[in-house]
CSV table of C-alpha atoms in Angstrom, one decimal:
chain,number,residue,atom,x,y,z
A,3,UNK,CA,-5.3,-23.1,-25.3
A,4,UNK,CA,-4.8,-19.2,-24.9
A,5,UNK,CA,-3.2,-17.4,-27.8
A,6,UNK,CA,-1.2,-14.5,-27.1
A,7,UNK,CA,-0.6,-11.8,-29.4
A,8,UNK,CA,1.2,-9.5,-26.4
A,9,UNK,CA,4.4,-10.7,-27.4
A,10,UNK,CA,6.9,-12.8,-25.6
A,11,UNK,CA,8.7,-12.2,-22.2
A,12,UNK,CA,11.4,-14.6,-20.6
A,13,UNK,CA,12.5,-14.5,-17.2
A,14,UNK,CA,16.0,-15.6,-16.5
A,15,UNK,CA,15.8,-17.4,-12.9
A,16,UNK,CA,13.3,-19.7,-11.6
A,17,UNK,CA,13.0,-19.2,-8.1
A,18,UNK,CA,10.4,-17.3,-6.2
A,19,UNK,CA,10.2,-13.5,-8.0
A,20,UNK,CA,10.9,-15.0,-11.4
A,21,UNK,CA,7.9,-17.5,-10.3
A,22,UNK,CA,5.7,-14.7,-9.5
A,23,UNK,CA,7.4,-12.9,-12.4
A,24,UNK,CA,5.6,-15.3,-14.7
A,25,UNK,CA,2.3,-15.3,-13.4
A,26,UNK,CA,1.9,-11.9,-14.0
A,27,UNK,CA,3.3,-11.5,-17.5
A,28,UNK,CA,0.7,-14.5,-18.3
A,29,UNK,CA,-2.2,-12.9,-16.6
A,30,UNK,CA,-1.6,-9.7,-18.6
A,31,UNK,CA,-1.9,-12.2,-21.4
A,32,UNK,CA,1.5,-12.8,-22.5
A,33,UNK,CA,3.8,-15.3,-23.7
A,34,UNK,CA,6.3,-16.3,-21.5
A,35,UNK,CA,9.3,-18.9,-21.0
A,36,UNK,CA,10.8,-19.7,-17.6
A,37,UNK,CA,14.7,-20.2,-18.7
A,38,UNK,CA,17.0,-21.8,-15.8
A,39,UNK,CA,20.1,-23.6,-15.9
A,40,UNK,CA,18.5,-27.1,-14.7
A,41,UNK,CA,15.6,-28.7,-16.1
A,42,UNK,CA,14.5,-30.2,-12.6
A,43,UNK,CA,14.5,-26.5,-11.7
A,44,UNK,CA,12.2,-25.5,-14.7
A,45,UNK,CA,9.8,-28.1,-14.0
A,46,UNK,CA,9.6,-27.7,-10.3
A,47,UNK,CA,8.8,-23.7,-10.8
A,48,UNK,CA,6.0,-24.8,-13.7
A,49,UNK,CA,4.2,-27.6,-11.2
A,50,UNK,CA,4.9,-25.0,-8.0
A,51,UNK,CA,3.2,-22.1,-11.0
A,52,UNK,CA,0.2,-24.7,-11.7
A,53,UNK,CA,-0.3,-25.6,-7.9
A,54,UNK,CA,-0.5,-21.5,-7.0
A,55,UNK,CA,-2.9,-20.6,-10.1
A,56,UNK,CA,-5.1,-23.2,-8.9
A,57,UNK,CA,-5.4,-22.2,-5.9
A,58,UNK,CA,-5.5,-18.3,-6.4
A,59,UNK,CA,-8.3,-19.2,-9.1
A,60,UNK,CA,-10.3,-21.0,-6.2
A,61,UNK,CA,-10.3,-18.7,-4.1
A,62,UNK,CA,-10.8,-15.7,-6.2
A,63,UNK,CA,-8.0,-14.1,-6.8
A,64,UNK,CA,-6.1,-15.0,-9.5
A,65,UNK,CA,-5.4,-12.1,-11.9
A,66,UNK,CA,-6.5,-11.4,-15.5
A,67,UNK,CA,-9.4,-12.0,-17.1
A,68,UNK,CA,-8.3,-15.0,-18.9
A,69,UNK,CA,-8.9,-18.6,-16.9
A,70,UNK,CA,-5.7,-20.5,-15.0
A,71,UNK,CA,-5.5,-23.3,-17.7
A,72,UNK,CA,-5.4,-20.4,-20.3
A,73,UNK,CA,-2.8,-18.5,-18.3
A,74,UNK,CA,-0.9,-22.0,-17.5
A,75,UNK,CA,-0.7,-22.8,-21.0
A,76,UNK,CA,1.0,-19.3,-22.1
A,77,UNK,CA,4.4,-20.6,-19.5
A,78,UNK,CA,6.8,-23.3,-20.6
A,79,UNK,CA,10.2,-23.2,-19.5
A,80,UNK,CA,13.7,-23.6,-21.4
A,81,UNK,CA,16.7,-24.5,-20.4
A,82,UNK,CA,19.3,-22.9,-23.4
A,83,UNK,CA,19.3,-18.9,-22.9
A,84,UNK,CA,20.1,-18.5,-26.7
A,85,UNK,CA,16.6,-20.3,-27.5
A,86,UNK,CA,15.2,-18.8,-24.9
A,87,UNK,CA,15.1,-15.5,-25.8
A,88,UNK,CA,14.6,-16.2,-29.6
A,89,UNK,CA,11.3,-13.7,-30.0
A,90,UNK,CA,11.8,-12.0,-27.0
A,91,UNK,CA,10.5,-8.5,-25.9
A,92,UNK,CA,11.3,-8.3,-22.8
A,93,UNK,CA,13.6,-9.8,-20.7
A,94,UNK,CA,13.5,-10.3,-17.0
A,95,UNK,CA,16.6,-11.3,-14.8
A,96,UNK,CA,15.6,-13.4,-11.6
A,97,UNK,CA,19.0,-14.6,-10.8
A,98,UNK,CA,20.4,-14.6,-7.0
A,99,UNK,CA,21.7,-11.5,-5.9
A,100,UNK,CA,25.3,-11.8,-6.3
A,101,UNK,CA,26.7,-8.9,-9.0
A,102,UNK,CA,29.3,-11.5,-10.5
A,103,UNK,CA,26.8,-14.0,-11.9
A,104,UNK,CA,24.2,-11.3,-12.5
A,105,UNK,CA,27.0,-9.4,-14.3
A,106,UNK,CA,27.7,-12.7,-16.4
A,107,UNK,CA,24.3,-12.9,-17.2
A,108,UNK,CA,23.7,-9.9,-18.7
A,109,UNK,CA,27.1,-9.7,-20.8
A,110,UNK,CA,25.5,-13.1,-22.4
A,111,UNK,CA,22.5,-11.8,-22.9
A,112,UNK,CA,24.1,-8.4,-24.9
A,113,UNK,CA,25.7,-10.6,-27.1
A,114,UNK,CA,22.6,-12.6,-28.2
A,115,UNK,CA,20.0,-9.6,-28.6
A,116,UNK,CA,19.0,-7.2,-30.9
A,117,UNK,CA,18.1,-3.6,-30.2
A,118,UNK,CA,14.5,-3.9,-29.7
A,119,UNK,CA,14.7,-6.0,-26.3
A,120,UNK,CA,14.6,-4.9,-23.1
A,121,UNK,CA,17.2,-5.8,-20.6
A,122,UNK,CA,15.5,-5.8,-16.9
A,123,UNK,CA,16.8,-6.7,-13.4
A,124,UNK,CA,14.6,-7.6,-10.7
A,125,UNK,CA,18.1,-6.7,-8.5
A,126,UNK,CA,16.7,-5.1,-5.1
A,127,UNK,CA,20.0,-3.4,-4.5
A,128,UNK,CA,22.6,-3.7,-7.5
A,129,UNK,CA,23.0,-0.4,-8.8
A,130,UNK,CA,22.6,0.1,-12.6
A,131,UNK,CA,25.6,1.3,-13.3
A,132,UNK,CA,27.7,-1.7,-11.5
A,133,UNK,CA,25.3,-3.9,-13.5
A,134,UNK,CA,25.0,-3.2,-16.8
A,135,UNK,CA,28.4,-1.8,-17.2
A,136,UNK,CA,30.3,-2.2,-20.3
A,137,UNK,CA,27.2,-3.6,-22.3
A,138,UNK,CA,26.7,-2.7,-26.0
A,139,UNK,CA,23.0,-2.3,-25.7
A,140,UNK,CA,23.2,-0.2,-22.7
A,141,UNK,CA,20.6,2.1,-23.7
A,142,UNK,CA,17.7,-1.1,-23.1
A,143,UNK,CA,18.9,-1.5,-19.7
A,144,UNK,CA,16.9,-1.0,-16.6
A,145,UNK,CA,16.2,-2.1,-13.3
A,146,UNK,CA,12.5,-3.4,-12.6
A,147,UNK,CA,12.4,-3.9,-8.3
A,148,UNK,CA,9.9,-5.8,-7.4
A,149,UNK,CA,8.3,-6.3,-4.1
A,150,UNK,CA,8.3,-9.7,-2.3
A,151,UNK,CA,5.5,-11.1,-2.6
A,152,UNK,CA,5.1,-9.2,-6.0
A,153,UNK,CA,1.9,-11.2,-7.0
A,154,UNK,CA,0.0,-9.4,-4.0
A,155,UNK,CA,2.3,-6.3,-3.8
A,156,UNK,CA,2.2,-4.2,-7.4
A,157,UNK,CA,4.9,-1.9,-6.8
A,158,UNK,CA,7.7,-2.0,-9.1
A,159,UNK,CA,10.7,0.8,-8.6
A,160,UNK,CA,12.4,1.2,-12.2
A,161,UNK,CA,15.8,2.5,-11.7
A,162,UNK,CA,17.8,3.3,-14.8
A,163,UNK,CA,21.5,3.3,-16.2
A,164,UNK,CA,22.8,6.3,-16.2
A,165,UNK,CA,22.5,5.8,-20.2
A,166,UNK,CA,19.6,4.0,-20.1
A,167,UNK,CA,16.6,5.5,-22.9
A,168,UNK,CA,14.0,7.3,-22.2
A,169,UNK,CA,12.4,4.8,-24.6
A,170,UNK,CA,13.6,2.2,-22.5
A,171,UNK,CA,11.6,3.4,-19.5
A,172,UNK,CA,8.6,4.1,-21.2
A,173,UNK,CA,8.4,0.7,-22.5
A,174,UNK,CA,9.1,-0.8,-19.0
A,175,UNK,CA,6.6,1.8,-17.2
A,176,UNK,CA,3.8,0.8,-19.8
A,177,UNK,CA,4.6,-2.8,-19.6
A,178,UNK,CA,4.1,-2.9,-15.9
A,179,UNK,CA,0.9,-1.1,-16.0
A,180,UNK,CA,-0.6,-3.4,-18.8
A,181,UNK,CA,0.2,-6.1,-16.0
A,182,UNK,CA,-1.6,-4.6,-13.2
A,183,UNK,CA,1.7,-3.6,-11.4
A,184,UNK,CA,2.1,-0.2,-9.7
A,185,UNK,CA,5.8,1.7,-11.8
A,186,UNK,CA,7.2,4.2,-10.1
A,187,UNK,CA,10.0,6.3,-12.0
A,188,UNK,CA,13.4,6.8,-10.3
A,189,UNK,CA,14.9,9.4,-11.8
A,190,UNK,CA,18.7,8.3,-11.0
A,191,UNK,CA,20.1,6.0,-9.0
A,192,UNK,CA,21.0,5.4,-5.6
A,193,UNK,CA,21.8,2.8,-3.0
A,194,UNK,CA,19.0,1.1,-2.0
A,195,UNK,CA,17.1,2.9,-4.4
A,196,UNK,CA,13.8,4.7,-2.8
A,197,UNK,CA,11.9,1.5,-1.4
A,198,UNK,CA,14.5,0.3,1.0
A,199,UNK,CA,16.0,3.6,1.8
A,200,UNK,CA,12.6,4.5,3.6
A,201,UNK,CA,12.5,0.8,4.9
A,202,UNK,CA,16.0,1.0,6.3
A,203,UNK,CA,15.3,3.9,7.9
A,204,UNK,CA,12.3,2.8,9.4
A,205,UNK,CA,14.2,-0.3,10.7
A,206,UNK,CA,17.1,1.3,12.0
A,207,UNK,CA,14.8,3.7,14.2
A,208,UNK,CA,12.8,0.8,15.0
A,209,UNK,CA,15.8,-1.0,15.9
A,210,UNK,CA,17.4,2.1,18.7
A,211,UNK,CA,14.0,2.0,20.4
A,212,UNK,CA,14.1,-1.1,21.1
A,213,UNK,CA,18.5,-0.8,22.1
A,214,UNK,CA,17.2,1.9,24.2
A,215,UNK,CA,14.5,0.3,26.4
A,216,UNK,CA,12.1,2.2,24.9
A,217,UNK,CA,9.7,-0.2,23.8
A,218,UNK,CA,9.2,-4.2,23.4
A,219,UNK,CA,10.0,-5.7,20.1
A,220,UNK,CA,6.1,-7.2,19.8
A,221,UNK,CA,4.6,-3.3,20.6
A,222,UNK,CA,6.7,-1.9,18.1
A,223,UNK,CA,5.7,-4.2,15.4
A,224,UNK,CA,1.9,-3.3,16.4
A,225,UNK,CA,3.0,0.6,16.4
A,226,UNK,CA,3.4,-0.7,12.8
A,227,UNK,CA,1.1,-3.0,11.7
A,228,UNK,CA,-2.2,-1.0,13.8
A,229,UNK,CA,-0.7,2.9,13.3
A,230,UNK,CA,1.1,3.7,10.8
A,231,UNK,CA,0.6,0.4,8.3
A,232,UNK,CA,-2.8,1.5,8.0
A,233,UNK,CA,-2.5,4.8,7.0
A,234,UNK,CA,0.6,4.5,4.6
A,235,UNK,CA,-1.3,1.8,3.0
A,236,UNK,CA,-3.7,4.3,1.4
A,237,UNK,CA,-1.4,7.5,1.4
A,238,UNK,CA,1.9,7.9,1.6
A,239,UNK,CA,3.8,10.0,4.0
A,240,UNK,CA,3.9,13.5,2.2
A,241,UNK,CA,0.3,13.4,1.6
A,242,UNK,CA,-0.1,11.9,5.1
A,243,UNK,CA,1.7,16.0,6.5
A,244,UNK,CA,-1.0,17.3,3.3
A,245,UNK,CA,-4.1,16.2,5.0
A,246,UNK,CA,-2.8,16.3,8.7
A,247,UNK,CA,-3.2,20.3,8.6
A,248,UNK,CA,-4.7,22.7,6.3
A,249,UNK,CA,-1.9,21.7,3.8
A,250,UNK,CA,1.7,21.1,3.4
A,251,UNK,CA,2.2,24.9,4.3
A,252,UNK,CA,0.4,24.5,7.0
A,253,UNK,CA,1.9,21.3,8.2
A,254,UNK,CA,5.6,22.4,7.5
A,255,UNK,CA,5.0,26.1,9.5
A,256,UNK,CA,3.0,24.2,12.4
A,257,UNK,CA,5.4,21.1,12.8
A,258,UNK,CA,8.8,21.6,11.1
A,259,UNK,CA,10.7,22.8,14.4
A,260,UNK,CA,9.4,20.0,16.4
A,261,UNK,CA,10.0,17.2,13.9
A,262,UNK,CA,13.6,18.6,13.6
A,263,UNK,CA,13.8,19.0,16.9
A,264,UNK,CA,13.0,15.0,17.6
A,265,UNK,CA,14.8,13.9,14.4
A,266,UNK,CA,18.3,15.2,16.5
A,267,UNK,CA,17.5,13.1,18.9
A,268,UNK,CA,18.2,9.9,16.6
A,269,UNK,CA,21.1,7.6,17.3
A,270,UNK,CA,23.8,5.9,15.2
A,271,UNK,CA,23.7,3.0,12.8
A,272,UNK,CA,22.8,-0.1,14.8
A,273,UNK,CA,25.4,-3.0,14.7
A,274,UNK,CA,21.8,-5.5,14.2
A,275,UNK,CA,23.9,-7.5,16.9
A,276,UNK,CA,24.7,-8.4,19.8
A,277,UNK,CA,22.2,-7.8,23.3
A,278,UNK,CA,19.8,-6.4,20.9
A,279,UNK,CA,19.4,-9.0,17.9
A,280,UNK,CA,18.9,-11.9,20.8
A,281,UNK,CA,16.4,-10.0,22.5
A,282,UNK,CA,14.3,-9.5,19.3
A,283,UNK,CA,15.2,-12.6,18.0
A,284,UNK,CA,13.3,-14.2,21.0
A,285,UNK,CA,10.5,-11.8,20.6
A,286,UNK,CA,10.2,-12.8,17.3
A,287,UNK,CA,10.4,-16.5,18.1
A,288,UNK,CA,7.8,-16.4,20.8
A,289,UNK,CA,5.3,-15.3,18.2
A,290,UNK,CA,6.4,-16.8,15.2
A,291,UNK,CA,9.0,-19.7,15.8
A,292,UNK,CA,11.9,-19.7,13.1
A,293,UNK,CA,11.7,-23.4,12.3
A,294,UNK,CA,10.9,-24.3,8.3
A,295,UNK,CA,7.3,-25.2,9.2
A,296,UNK,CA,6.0,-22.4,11.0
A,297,UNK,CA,7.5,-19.5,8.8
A,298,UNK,CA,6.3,-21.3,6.2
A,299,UNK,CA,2.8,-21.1,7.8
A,300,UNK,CA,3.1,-17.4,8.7
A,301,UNK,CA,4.1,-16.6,5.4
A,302,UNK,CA,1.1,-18.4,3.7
A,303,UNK,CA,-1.1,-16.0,6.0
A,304,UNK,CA,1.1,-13.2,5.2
A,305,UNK,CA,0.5,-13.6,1.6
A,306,UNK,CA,-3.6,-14.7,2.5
A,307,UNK,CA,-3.8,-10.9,4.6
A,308,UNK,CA,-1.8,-9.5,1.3
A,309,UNK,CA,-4.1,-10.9,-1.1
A,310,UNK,CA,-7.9,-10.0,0.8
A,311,UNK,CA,-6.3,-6.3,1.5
A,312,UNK,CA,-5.4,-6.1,-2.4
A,313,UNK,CA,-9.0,-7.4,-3.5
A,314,UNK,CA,-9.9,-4.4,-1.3
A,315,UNK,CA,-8.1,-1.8,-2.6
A,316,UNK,CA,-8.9,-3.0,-5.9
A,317,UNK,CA,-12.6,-2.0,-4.8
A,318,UNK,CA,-12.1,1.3,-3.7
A,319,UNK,CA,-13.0,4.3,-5.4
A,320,UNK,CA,-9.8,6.1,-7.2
A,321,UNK,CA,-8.7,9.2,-6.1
């Protein structure tokens, strides 16, 4: 049996991110109990937790330096909140998105904690301030976004409460890193927050290209996945204008006016309906067909491609 002397963490939710959640609190060598309304939920989400260890420890890749049966044997689950989070240092909300039941959560949690816990939200679009509004222990309130799969992707967006503590997001920040995650500090909030705002935008382009004839739905996703996926998966896009000339200066002076000139060329919101979503929905389908089974299977290699590219970056020199 591994001992922990991290502390304790509880994640509220046991569906896929507060699965994932829980594998990487107990690589990082910390306690942690999987709370859930429904004991068949709880033990579903431990055997589904045992089944992935297993298999990421087989194939090299599980996280941590501790063992699977050492990691396994930090989780148990709980079905009474109030127990739950007896101990806790950190708590982390898994819940479906809806803002009501979130909402409910977090005003029961507020009245069972003290003031040395942290309230986290693994919300990917809930603001802060809708939240976490009205709570007494405001101040330990922040959102931690995750990225799905967030076992293979390490970023982690933390968004705070207009009155959240510094403190609070110093804890958080540090807490992430000690767990191999990837914190990045928003510095206030805003819809979407930064991850899907650049997503959105992406799609939405993505989207009128496609409206306009421009392209097929399968060559845009390789303009993607063989252009610009590779190169945003080592550097972002302001470092990408950096090195593309002989500095931002340099990139800003040389390209500005034609990159203005293109970006008021861009169209309006897309509807996502109509001629449009049929045509890519049968792209789509022609490659990956949207029955249970197949998703499933694309997924799995999704998360296979996910996990070898991390192992990679994992191996190459910091910069």
């Amino acid at each position: 049996m591994a001992t922990s002397a991290a502390g304790l963490v509880v994640i509220v939710g046991s569906g896929i991110i507060g699965r994932s959640w829980a594998m990487l609190f107990a690589s990082g060598g910390f306690k942690v109990k999987l709370c859930d309304i429904e004991q068949q939920q709880i033990t579903d989400a431990l055997e589904n937790i045992r089944k992935d260890m297993k298999l990421l420890e087989q194939s090299g890749s599980l996280k941590g330096s501790l063992s699977s049966e050492q990691q396994l044997s930090l989780i148990s689950g709980c079905s009474n909140i109030q127990e739950a989070v007896e101990g806790a240092m950190h708590i982390q909300e898994c819940v479906p998105e809806d803002l009501q039941l979130k909402k409910k959560i977090f005003a029961q949690l507020d009245g069972i904690i003290g003031d040395d816990v942290v309230l986290s939200s693994s919300t990917s679009c809930l603001l802060p301030s809708q939240l976490f509004a009205g709570l007494v222990h405001v101040k330990q309130c922040i959102v931690a976004h995750p990225v799905n799969p967030p076992y293979f992707v390490p970023l982690v967006e933390l968004v705070p409460h207009p009155e959240t503590a510094p403190a609070t997001v110093d804890r958080t920040y540090t807490l992430m890193q000690k767990i191999r995650q990837s914190p990045v500090r928003i510095l206030r909030e805003v819809d979407g927050f930064v991850l899907n705002r650049l997503q959105f935008a992406v799609i939405s382009e993505a989207w009128r290209l496609v409206q306009e004839g421009i392209v097929s739905p399968s060559d845009l996703d390789l303009i993607v996945s063989q252009g610009l996926g590779l190169r945003y998966a080592f550097i972002g896009p302001l470092e990408t204008m950096h090195l593309n000339a002989e500095g931002m200066l340099s990139y800003c002076d040389r390209y500005g006016k034609g990159i203005k000139h293109v970006l008021k060329t861009f169209g309006p919101i897309p509807e996502f309906s109509g001629p449009t979503l049929e045509k890519v929905h049968q792209a789509m389908c022609v490659k990956v067909p949207d029955d249970p089974e197949h998703l499933a299977a694309r997924r799995q290699w999704r998360d296979q491609c996910l996990m070898r590219f991390a192992k990679l970056k994992s191996q190459m020199p910091s910069q």
